[in-house]
Coordinates of C-alpha atoms in Angstrom, one line a residue:
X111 CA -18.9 -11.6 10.3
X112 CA -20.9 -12.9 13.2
X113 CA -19.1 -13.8 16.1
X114 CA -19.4 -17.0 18.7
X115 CA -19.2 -14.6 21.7
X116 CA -21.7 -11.8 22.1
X117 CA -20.0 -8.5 23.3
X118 CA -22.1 -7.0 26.1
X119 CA -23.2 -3.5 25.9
X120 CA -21.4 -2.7 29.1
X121 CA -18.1 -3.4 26.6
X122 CA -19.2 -1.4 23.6
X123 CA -18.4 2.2 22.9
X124 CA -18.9 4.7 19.8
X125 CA -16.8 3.3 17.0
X126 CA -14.5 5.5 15.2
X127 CA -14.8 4.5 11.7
X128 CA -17.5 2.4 9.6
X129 CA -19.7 0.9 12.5
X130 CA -18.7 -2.6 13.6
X131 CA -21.9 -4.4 12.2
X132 CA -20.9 -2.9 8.7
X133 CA -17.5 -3.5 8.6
X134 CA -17.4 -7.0 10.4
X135 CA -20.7 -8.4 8.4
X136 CA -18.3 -7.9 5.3
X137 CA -14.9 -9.9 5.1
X138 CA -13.9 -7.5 2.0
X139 CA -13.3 -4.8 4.0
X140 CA -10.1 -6.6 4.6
X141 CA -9.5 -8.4 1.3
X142 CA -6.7 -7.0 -0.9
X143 CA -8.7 -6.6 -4.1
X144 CA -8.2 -3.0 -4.7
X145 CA -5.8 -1.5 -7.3
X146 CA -3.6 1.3 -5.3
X147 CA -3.8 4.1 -8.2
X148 CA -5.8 6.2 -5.2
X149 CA -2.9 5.8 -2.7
X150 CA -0.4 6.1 -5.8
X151 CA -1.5 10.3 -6.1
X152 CA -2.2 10.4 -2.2
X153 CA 1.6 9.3 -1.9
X154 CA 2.8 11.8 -5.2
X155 CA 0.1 14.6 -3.6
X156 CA 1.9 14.5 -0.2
X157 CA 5.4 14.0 -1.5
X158 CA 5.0 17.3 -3.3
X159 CA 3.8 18.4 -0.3
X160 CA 7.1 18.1 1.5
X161 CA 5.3 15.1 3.7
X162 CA 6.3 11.1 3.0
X163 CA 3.7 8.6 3.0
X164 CA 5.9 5.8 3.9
X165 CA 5.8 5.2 7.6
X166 CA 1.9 5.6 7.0
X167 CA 1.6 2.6 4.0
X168 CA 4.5 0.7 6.5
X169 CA 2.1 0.6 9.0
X170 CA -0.9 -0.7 6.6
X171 CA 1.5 -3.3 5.5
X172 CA 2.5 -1.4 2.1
X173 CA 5.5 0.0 0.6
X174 CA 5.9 3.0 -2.4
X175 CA 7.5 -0.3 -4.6
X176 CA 4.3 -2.1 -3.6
X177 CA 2.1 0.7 -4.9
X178 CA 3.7 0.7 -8.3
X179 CA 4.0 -3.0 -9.0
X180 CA 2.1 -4.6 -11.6
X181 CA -0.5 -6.9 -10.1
X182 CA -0.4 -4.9 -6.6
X183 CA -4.1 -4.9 -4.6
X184 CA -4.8 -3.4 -1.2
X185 CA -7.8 -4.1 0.9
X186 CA -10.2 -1.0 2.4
X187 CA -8.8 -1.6 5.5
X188 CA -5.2 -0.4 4.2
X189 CA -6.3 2.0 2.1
X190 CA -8.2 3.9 4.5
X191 CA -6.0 3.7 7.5
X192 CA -3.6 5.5 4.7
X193 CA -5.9 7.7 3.7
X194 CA -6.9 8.9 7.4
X195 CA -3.0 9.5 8.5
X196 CA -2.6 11.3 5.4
X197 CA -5.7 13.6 6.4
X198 CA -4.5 14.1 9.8
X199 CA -0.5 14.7 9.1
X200 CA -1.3 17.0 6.2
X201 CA -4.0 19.4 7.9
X202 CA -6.1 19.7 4.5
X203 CA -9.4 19.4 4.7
X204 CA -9.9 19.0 0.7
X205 CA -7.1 16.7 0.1
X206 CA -9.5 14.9 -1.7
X207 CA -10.2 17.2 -4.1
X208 CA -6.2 18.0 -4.6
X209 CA -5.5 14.0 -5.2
X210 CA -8.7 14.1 -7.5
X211 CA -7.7 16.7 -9.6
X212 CA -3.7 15.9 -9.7
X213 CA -4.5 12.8 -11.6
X214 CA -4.3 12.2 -15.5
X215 CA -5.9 9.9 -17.9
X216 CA -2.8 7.4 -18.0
X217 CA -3.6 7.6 -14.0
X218 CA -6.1 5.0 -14.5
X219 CA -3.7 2.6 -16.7
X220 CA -5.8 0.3 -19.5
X221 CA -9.1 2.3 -18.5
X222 CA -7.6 5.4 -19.5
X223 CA -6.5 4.3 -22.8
X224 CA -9.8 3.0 -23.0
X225 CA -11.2 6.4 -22.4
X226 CA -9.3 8.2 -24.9
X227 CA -10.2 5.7 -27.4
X228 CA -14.0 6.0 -27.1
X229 CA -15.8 7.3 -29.5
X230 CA -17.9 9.7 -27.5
X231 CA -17.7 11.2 -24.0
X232 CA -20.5 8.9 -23.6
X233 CA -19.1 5.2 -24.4
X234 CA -16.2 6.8 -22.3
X235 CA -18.2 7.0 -18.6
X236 CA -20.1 3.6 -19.8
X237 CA -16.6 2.3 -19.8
X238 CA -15.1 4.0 -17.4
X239 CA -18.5 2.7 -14.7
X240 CA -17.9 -0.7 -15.9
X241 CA -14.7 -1.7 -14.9
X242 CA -14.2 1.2 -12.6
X243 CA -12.9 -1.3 -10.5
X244 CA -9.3 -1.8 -12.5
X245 CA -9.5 2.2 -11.5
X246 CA -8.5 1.7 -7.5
X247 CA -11.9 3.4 -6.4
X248 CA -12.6 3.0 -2.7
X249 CA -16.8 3.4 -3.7
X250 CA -19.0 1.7 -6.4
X251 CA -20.9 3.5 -9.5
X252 CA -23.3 3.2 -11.4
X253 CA -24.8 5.0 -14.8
X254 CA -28.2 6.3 -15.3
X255 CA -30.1 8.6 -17.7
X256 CA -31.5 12.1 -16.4
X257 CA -33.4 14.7 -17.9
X258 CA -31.0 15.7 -20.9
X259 CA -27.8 14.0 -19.6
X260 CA -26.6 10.9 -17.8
X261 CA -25.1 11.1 -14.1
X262 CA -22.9 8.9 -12.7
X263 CA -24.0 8.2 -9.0
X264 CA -21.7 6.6 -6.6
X265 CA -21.9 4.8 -3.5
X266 CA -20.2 3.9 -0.5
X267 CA -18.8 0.0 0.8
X268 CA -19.1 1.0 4.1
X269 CA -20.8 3.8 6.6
X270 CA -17.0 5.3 6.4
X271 CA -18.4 9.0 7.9
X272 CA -14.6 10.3 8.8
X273 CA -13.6 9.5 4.9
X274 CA -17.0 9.8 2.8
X275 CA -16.2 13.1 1.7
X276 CA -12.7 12.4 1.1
X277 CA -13.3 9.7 -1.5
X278 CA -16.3 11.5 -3.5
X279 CA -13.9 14.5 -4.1
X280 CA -11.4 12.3 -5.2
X281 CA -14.2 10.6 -7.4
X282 CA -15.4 13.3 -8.7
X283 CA -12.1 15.2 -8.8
X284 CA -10.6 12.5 -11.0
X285 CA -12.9 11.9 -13.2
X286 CA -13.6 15.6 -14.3
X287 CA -9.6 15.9 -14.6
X288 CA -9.8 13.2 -16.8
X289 CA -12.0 14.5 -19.3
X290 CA -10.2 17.6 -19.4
X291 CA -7.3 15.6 -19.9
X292 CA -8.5 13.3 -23.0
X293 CA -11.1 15.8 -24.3
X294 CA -10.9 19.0 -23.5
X295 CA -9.6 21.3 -20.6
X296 CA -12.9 23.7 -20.2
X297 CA -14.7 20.8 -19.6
X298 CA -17.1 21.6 -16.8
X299 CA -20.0 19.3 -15.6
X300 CA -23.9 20.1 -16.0
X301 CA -24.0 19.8 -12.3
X302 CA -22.6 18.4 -9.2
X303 CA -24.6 16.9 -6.1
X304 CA -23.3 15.4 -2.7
X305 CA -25.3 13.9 0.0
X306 CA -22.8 15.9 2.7
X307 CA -23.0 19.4 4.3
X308 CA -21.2 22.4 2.8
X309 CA -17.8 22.1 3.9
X310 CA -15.8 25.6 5.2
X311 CA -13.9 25.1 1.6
X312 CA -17.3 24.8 0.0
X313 CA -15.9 27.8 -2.7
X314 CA -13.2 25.2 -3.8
X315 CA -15.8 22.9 -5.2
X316 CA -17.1 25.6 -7.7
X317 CA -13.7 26.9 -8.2
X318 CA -12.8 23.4 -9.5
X319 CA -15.8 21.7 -10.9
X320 CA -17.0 25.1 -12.8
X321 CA -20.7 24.2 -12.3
X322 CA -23.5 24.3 -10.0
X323 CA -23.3 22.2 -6.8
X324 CA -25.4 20.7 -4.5
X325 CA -25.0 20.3 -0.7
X326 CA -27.3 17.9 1.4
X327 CA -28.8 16.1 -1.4
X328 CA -30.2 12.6 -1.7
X329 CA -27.6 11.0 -3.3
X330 CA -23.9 11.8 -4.4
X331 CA -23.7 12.2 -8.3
X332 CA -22.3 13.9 -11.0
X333 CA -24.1 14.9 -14.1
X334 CA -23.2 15.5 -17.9
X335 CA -25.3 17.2 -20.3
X336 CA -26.2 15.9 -23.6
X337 CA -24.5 17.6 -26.0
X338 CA -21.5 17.1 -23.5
X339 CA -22.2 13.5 -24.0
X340 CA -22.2 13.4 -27.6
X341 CA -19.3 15.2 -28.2
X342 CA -16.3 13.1 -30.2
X343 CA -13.5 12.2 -28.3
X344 CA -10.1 13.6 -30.6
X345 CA -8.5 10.2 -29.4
X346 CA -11.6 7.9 -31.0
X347 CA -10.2 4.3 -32.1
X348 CA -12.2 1.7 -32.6
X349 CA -8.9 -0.5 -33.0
X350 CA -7.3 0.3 -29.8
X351 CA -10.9 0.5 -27.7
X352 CA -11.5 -3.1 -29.2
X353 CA -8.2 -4.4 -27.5
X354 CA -8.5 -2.6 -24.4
X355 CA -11.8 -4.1 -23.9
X356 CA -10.8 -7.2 -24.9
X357 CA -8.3 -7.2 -22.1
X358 CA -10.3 -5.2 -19.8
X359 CA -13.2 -8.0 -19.7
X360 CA -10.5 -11.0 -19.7
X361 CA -9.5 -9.3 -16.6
X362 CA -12.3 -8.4 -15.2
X363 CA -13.8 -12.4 -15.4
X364 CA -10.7 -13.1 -14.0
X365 CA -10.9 -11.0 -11.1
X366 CA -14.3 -12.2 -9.8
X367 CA -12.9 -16.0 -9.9
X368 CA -10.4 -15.3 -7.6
X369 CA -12.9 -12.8 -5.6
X370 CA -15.3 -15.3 -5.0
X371 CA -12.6 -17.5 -4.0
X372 CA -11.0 -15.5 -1.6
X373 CA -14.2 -14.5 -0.3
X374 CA -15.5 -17.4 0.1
X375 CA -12.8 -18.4 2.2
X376 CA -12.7 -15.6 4.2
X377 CA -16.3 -15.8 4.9
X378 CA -16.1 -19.1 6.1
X379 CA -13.4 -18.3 8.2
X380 CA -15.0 -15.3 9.7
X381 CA -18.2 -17.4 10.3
X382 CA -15.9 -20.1 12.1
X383 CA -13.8 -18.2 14.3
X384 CA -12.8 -18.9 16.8
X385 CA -12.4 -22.6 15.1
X386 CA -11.0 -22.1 11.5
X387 CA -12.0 -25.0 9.2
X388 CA -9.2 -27.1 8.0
X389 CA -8.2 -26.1 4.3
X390 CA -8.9 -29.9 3.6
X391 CA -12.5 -29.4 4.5
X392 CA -12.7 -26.2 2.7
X393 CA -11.5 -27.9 -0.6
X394 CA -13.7 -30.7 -0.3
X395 CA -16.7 -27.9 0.1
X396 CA -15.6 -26.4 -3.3
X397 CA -15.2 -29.5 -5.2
X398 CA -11.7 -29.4 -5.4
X399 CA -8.7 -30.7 -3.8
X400 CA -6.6 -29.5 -1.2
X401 CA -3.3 -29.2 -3.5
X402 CA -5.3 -27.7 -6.4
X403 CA -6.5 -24.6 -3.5
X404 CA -3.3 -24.3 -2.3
X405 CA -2.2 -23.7 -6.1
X406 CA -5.4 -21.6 -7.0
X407 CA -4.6 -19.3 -4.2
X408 CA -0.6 -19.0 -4.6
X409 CA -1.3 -18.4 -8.3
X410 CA -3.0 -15.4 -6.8
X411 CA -0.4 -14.4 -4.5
X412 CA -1.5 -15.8 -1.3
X413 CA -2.3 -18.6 0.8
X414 CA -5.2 -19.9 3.1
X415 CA -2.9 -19.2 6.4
X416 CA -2.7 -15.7 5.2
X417 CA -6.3 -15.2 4.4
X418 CA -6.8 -16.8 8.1
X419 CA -4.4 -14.3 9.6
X420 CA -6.3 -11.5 7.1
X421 CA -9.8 -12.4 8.5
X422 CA -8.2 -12.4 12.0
X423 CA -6.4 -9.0 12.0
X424 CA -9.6 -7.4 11.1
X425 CA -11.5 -8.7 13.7
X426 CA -8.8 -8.1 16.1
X427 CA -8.8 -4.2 15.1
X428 CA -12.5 -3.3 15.3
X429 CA -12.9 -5.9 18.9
X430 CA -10.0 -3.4 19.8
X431 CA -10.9 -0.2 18.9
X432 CA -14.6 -0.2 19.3
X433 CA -15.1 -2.1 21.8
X434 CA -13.5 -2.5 25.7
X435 CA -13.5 -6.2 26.2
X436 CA -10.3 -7.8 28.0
X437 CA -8.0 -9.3 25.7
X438 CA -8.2 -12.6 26.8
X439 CA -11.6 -12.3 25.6
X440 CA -10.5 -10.8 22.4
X441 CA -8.0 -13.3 21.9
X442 CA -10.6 -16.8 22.8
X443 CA -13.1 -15.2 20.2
X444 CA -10.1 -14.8 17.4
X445 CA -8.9 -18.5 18.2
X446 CA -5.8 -17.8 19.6
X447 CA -4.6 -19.7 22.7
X448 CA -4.4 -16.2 25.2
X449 CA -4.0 -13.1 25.5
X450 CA -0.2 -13.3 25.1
X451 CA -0.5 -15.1 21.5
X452 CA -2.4 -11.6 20.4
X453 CA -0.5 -9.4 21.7
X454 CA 2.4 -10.6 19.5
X455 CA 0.4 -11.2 16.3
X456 CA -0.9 -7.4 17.1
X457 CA 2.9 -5.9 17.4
X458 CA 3.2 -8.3 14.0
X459 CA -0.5 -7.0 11.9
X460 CA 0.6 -3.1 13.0
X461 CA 3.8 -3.0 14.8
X462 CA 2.7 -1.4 17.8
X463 CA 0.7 -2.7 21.1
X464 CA -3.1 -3.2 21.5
X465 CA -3.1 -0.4 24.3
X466 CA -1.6 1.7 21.7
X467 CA -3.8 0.7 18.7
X468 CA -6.8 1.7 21.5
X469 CA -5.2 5.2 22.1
X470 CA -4.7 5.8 18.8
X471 CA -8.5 5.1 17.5
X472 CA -9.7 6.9 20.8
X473 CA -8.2 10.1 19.6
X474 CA -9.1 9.5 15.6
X475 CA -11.5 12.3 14.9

């Protein structure tokens, strides 16, 4: 997301999430495309906890109803800002691991059907890594053959450091507690590998997992062993797993459309600022015209204003929180007309000031 305006080193300071290259070169980190099932069991996790979640998903722009609609999608941005309050108001350093493992196969909605369904263990992780993203995963997998076994490796979006454990314990977490959910509850996998140092509750991770584990390794991946992979599932279908994938790949085609769409909006928004293209020129650039993108877009639930105020309030956040520039400055590079303009659209994005939105980052771990 390059901006007009360079910000001079005299401005910058040590940001305190995923560095502001990474997160502003990538206009999804603010797109709602993102199924909340994650911040469905972080809410249940810390409800049971005696804690709500519902100032926190306020402030991200959420709601508990929201989380449970059908439809519902929540950008990185939102998710994590959840995720980090959560983290910090709960004092648990493996939360991760206790939203991972609280989770059930119907957790993951038409996936998890599709699980049970499978014939083996096998076609279940192929179908689970292929439409992982219906699953509300904050990372990316992928599926690769090892040395008797297969191991599902995942990946990061972003150079997240303060929630990169979090997120592979959920990972992890939830997809062994899955298994042992649809298949069998001794389930334990071959092995366990994560890119991270041992962490003071390293014991919980054999505790849970039931296998060896791997701290500091070159890449974060968990590994099944053959006969482990052959293994029938007692829930096998081949009725059932035809429908679900059926619906599953109908809904998956239909989520890149709109993704590219939206993306492709919000890139050349980001690219503009701090002039944003007229949605008449950005319909004539897609071959369509301006009525049929203002339906295409409502049909998914939002609007080109509100993927221009999207774009903006990401920018707005990382210029403000890893960075010291003025906010007149701030404000001329977002397009808005002074400094007064962003302060209110900054008490509107997360209902507090941008001196206060600076304190807070400065004292996120």
């Amino acid at each position: 997301m390059p901006s007009h305006e360079p910000v001079p080193a005299e401005h910058t300071r040590r940001p305190s999430g995923a560095p502001l290259t990474a997160r502003l070169a990538d206009p999804r980190y603010g797109s709602a495309t993102i199924t909340p099932h994650l911040l469905r069991y972080l809410t249940l996790v810390a409800a049971e906890r005696g804690h709500d979640l519902g100032p926190s998903l306020r402030r991200a722009g959420l709601s508990e109803a929201a989380l449970s609609a059908v439809g519902q999608r929540v950008s990185y941005r939102q998710g994590s800002s959840v995720i980090r309050e959560a983290m910090r108001d709960l004092g648990d350093p493996a939360l991760g691991l206790a939203v991972g493992r609280r989770q059930r196969v119907t957790a993951w909605g038409l996936v998890g059907l599709g699980l049970q369904a499978s014939p083996t263990l096998h076609d279940a992780l192929r179908l689970g890594v292929r439409h992982h993203g219906v699953t509300g995963s904050m990372l990316d997998y992928r599926m690769e053959p090892v040395p008797d076994g297969a191991a599902i490796l995942a990946t990061a979006r972003y150079a997240d450091s303060g929630l990169r454990a979090f997120l592979l314990e959920e990972a992890f977490g939830s997809i062994t507690a899955l298994i042992r959910d649809a298949w069998h509850e001794e389930f334990a996998p071959h092995s366990l590998a994560v890119r991270h140092a041992r962490p003071p509750y390293g014991d919980e991770y054999e505790r849970y997992f039931r296998c060896p584990v791997t701290f500091g390794a070159a890449d974060d991946r968990i590994v099944f062993g053959a006969a482990c992979l052959n293994s029938p599932l007692p829930g096998a279908d081949a009725y059932t797993l035809a429908q679900v994938v059926e619906l599953l790949d109908a809904a998956r085609t239909r989520r890149r459309q709109r993704q590219d769409l939206v993306q492709g909006l919000e890139v050349s928004v980001a690219r503009g600022l701090p002039h944003v293209p007229p949605l008449a020129q950005q319909a004539l650039a897609r071959g369509m015209s301006e009525r049929t993108l203002r339906r295409r877009l409502a049909e998914d639930g939002t609007s080109y204003e509100a993927l221009v105020d999207s774009v903006r309030l990401v920018r707005a956040e990382e210029l403000m929180t890893t960075s010291d520039l003025p906010l007149h400055r701030i404000a001329a590079m977002l397009g808005f007309s002074d400094a007064r303009t962003l302060r209110r659209a900054v008490a509107r994005w997360f209902g507090t000031s941008p001196s206060a939105l600076r304190g807070s980052a400065a004292r996120r771990p």
